[in-house]
């Protein structure tokens, strides 16, 4: 997969050199290219923002540097004929594990990271007319810009690409993956630490019992922390049980 990222703070994306994603890049599984938006601003101060039309607080990112930068990326060697442009934004659709799975099937993603009060609307309008554009939010809170959100999305997508995570089975039982439930708690050695024991069932060698315990833990944890994620049939069970109590 090819991923281009446009930002006025390319240094944020040094984080993508680390860990599993860094290794995947070295092995050629993901081709990440980071671009400094200021390279497409040609005045003495390399200006990328201006005051909002109609007045108001803050600054808005100018359309010209975005246009030049995105045209360059979309027209570059090896660019896909149908790339997906993603603008991280608190005003976008919420990015979930389902979104990550769907984006992991794309050949070419381009992330445009806005700062300040956002990017001039005409940039979205222009590229929506020419191709596919999505505004995506990583949650209901406001960051200072799209960089951290883009890194979160790139990591969530990148680890789903074939070969990136060493043991693909480890992807299956995670929170949000299997049946939309949270994951079960994990333990390792020693069997006792500061008077706290590993649940005996996990040391029993009874695989069926371990499986049943984990499944129960996932349901319990989801019911306690994120009841809205519980599949309908398990919600029904919860009501039944409370009614019987
Ligand atoms: N930019 C600022 N806040 C954001 C958020 N929550 N998600 C995506 N991009 C953002």
Coordinates of C-alpha atoms and ligand atoms in Angstrom, one line a residue:
X1 CA 0.0 0.0 0.0
X2 CA 1.2 3.5 -0.7
X3 CA 0.4 6.3 1.8
X4 CA 1.2 9.9 1.2
X5 CA 0.9 12.4 4.1
X6 CA 0.8 16.2 3.8
X7 CA 1.5 18.3 6.8
X8 CA 3.2 21.5 8.0
X9 CA 4.8 19.3 10.7
X10 CA 6.4 16.3 8.9
X11 CA 8.4 15.5 12.0
X12 CA 5.3 14.1 13.7
X13 CA 5.5 11.2 11.3
X14 CA 9.0 10.1 12.5
X15 CA 6.9 7.9 14.8
X16 CA 6.1 5.7 11.8
X17 CA 9.8 4.6 11.6
X18 CA 9.3 2.7 14.9
X19 CA 8.1 -0.7 15.8
X20 CA 6.0 -3.0 13.6
X21 CA 5.1 -0.2 11.1
X22 CA 8.8 0.9 10.8
X23 CA 9.7 -2.7 10.1
X24 CA 6.9 -3.0 7.6
X25 CA 8.2 0.1 5.8
X26 CA 11.7 -1.3 5.7
X27 CA 10.4 -4.5 4.2
X28 CA 8.6 -2.6 1.5
X29 CA 5.1 -3.7 2.7
X30 CA 4.0 -0.1 3.2
X31 CA 5.4 2.9 1.2
X32 CA 4.9 6.0 3.3
X33 CA 5.9 9.4 1.9
X34 CA 5.6 12.5 4.0
X35 CA 5.4 15.9 2.4
X36 CA 5.8 19.4 3.9
X37 CA 2.9 21.6 2.8
X38 CA 5.2 24.6 3.0
X39 CA 7.2 23.3 0.0
X40 CA 4.1 24.3 -2.0
X41 CA 4.0 27.9 -0.5
X42 CA 6.2 30.2 -2.5
X43 CA 6.2 33.6 -0.7
X44 CA 9.2 34.6 1.5
X45 CA 7.5 33.3 4.6
X46 CA 6.1 30.1 3.0
X47 CA 2.7 31.2 4.2
X48 CA 0.0 28.5 4.3
X49 CA -2.8 30.3 6.2
X50 CA -4.8 33.5 6.1
X51 CA -7.7 35.1 8.0
X52 CA -11.2 33.7 7.6
X53 CA -13.4 35.2 5.0
X54 CA -16.4 36.8 6.8
X55 CA -14.3 37.4 9.9
X56 CA -13.9 35.4 13.1
X57 CA -11.2 33.9 15.2
X58 CA -8.2 31.9 14.1
X59 CA -6.7 31.2 10.7
X60 CA -7.8 29.1 7.7
X61 CA -5.4 27.1 5.5
X62 CA -5.1 28.7 2.0
X63 CA -6.2 26.6 -1.0
X64 CA -3.3 27.2 -3.3
X65 CA -0.5 25.3 -1.5
X66 CA -3.0 22.4 -1.0
X67 CA -3.9 22.4 -4.6
X68 CA -0.3 22.4 -5.8
X69 CA 0.8 19.7 -3.3
X70 CA -2.1 17.3 -3.9
X71 CA -1.9 17.7 -7.7
X72 CA 1.8 16.8 -7.5
X73 CA 1.1 13.7 -5.4
X74 CA -1.9 12.6 -7.5
X75 CA 0.1 13.0 -10.7
X76 CA 3.3 11.5 -9.4
X77 CA 5.0 8.3 -10.6
X78 CA 3.3 5.2 -9.1
X79 CA 0.2 7.2 -8.0
X80 CA -2.9 5.1 -8.2
X81 CA -5.6 6.1 -10.7
X82 CA -8.2 6.0 -7.9
X83 CA -6.6 7.1 -4.7
X84 CA -8.6 7.9 -1.6
X85 CA -8.0 11.3 0.0
X86 CA -8.5 11.4 3.7
X87 CA -8.7 14.6 5.7
X88 CA -8.6 14.0 9.5
X89 CA -11.2 16.3 11.0
X90 CA -13.4 16.4 14.2
X91 CA -16.2 17.2 11.8
X92 CA -15.8 13.9 9.9
X93 CA -17.4 10.4 10.1
X94 CA -16.0 8.4 13.1
X95 CA -13.1 6.1 12.2
X96 CA -13.7 2.6 13.6
X97 CA -12.1 -0.8 13.3
X98 CA -14.6 -1.4 10.5
X99 CA -13.2 1.7 8.7
X100 CA -9.7 0.5 9.2
X101 CA -10.6 -2.9 7.7
X102 CA -12.1 -1.2 4.7
X103 CA -9.2 1.2 4.2
X104 CA -6.7 -1.7 4.4
X105 CA -8.1 -2.9 1.1
X106 CA -7.1 0.4 -0.7
X107 CA -4.0 0.7 -2.8
X108 CA -3.2 4.3 -2.2
X109 CA -4.3 6.6 0.6
X110 CA -3.4 10.3 0.8
X111 CA -3.8 12.0 4.2
X112 CA -4.2 15.8 4.3
X113 CA -3.5 17.1 7.8
X114 CA -5.1 20.5 8.5
X115 CA -4.2 22.9 11.2
X116 CA -5.7 26.1 12.6
X117 CA -9.4 26.4 12.0
X118 CA -9.3 24.1 9.0
X119 CA -8.7 24.1 5.3
X120 CA -10.5 26.3 2.8
X121 CA -13.7 24.4 1.8
X122 CA -12.9 24.7 -1.9
X123 CA -10.1 22.2 -1.5
X124 CA -12.6 19.5 -0.4
X125 CA -15.0 20.5 -3.1
X126 CA -12.3 20.4 -5.8
X127 CA -11.0 16.9 -5.0
X128 CA -14.5 15.5 -4.2
X129 CA -15.4 16.4 -7.8
X130 CA -12.3 14.8 -9.2
X131 CA -12.2 11.6 -7.0
X132 CA -12.9 10.1 -3.6
X133 CA -12.5 12.2 -0.5
X134 CA -13.4 11.3 3.1
X135 CA -13.3 13.4 6.3
X136 CA -12.6 11.1 9.3
X137 CA -12.6 11.8 13.0
X138 CA -10.8 9.6 15.5
X139 CA -13.2 10.5 18.3
X140 CA -15.4 13.2 19.9
X141 CA -12.6 15.5 21.1
X142 CA -10.6 18.2 19.4
X143 CA -6.8 17.9 18.6
X144 CA -4.6 20.8 17.4
X145 CA -4.4 19.3 13.9
X146 CA -4.8 16.2 11.9
X147 CA -1.3 14.8 12.4
X148 CA -1.9 12.7 15.6
X149 CA -5.2 11.5 14.1
X150 CA -3.5 10.5 10.8
X151 CA -0.8 8.5 12.8
X152 CA -3.5 6.7 14.7
X153 CA -5.4 5.8 11.5
X154 CA -2.2 4.8 9.6
X155 CA -1.2 2.5 12.5
X156 CA -4.7 0.9 12.7
X157 CA -4.8 0.4 8.9
X158 CA -1.1 -0.6 8.5
X159 CA -1.3 -3.5 11.1
X160 CA -4.1 -5.1 9.1
X161 CA -2.0 -5.4 5.9
X162 CA -0.8 -8.9 5.1
X163 CA 2.6 -9.6 6.7
X164 CA 2.8 -6.5 9.0
X165 CA 1.9 -8.3 12.2
X166 CA 4.0 -11.5 12.7
X167 CA 1.2 -13.7 14.0
X168 CA -2.1 -12.8 12.2
X169 CA -4.0 -14.8 14.8
X170 CA -3.2 -12.1 17.3
X171 CA -5.4 -9.8 15.2
X172 CA -8.5 -11.9 15.6
X173 CA -9.2 -11.9 19.3
X174 CA -8.6 -8.2 19.9
X175 CA -11.1 -5.6 21.1
X176 CA -13.5 -4.6 18.4
X177 CA -12.5 -7.4 16.1
X178 CA -14.3 -10.5 17.1
X179 CA -18.1 -10.0 17.4
X180 CA -17.4 -6.3 18.3
X181 CA -16.6 -7.2 21.9
X182 CA -13.7 -5.9 24.1
X183 CA -10.8 -8.3 24.6
X184 CA -10.4 -10.5 27.6
X185 CA -7.7 -9.7 30.3
X186 CA -4.3 -11.2 29.8
X187 CA -1.8 -12.7 32.3
X188 CA 1.7 -14.2 32.1
X189 CA 4.2 -15.6 34.6
X190 CA 4.7 -15.5 37.6
X191 CA 1.6 -17.4 38.7
X192 CA 1.5 -15.1 41.8
X193 CA 2.7 -11.5 42.0
X194 CA 2.3 -9.3 45.1
X195 CA -0.3 -11.7 46.4
X196 CA -2.3 -11.5 43.1
X197 CA -2.9 -14.8 41.3
X198 CA -3.3 -15.7 37.7
X199 CA -6.9 -17.0 37.5
X200 CA -6.5 -20.8 38.1
X201 CA -8.5 -21.7 35.0
X202 CA -5.7 -20.3 32.8
X203 CA -3.2 -22.7 34.4
X204 CA -5.6 -25.7 34.2
X205 CA -4.6 -26.9 30.7
X206 CA -8.3 -27.3 29.9
X207 CA -8.5 -25.4 26.6
X208 CA -12.3 -25.5 26.5
X209 CA -12.5 -24.1 30.0
X210 CA -10.0 -21.4 29.1
X211 CA -12.0 -20.5 26.0
X212 CA -15.3 -20.3 28.0
X213 CA -13.7 -18.1 30.7
X214 CA -12.3 -15.7 28.1
X215 CA -15.5 -15.5 26.3
X216 CA -17.4 -14.7 29.5
X217 CA -14.8 -12.1 30.5
X218 CA -15.2 -10.4 27.1
X219 CA -18.9 -10.2 27.5
X220 CA -18.7 -9.0 31.2
X221 CA -16.1 -6.4 30.4
X222 CA -18.1 -5.0 27.4
X223 CA -21.3 -5.0 29.4
X224 CA -19.5 -3.0 32.2
X225 CA -17.5 -0.5 30.1
X226 CA -19.1 -0.2 26.7
X227 CA -22.7 -1.6 27.0
X228 CA -23.6 0.0 23.7
X229 CA -21.3 -2.4 21.9
X230 CA -23.0 -5.5 23.1
X231 CA -24.7 -7.5 20.3
X232 CA -28.5 -7.5 20.7
X233 CA -28.7 -11.1 21.7
X234 CA -26.3 -10.5 24.6
X235 CA -28.1 -7.4 25.7
X236 CA -31.3 -9.4 25.9
X237 CA -29.5 -11.9 28.2
X238 CA -28.4 -9.0 30.4
X239 CA -32.0 -7.8 30.8
X240 CA -33.2 -11.3 31.6
X241 CA -30.6 -11.7 34.2
X242 CA -31.3 -8.5 35.9
X243 CA -35.0 -9.2 35.9
X244 CA -34.3 -12.5 37.7
X245 CA -32.1 -10.8 40.3
Ligands
LIG1 N1 -8.3 17.1 14.0 C1 -8.7 17.7 15.2 N2 -9.4 16.9 16.0 C2 -9.5 15.7 15.3 C3 -10.2 14.5 15.6 N3 -10.8 14.3 16.7 N4 -10.1 13.5 14.7 C4 -9.5 13.7 13.5 N5 -8.9 14.8 13.2 C5 -8.9 15.8 14.1

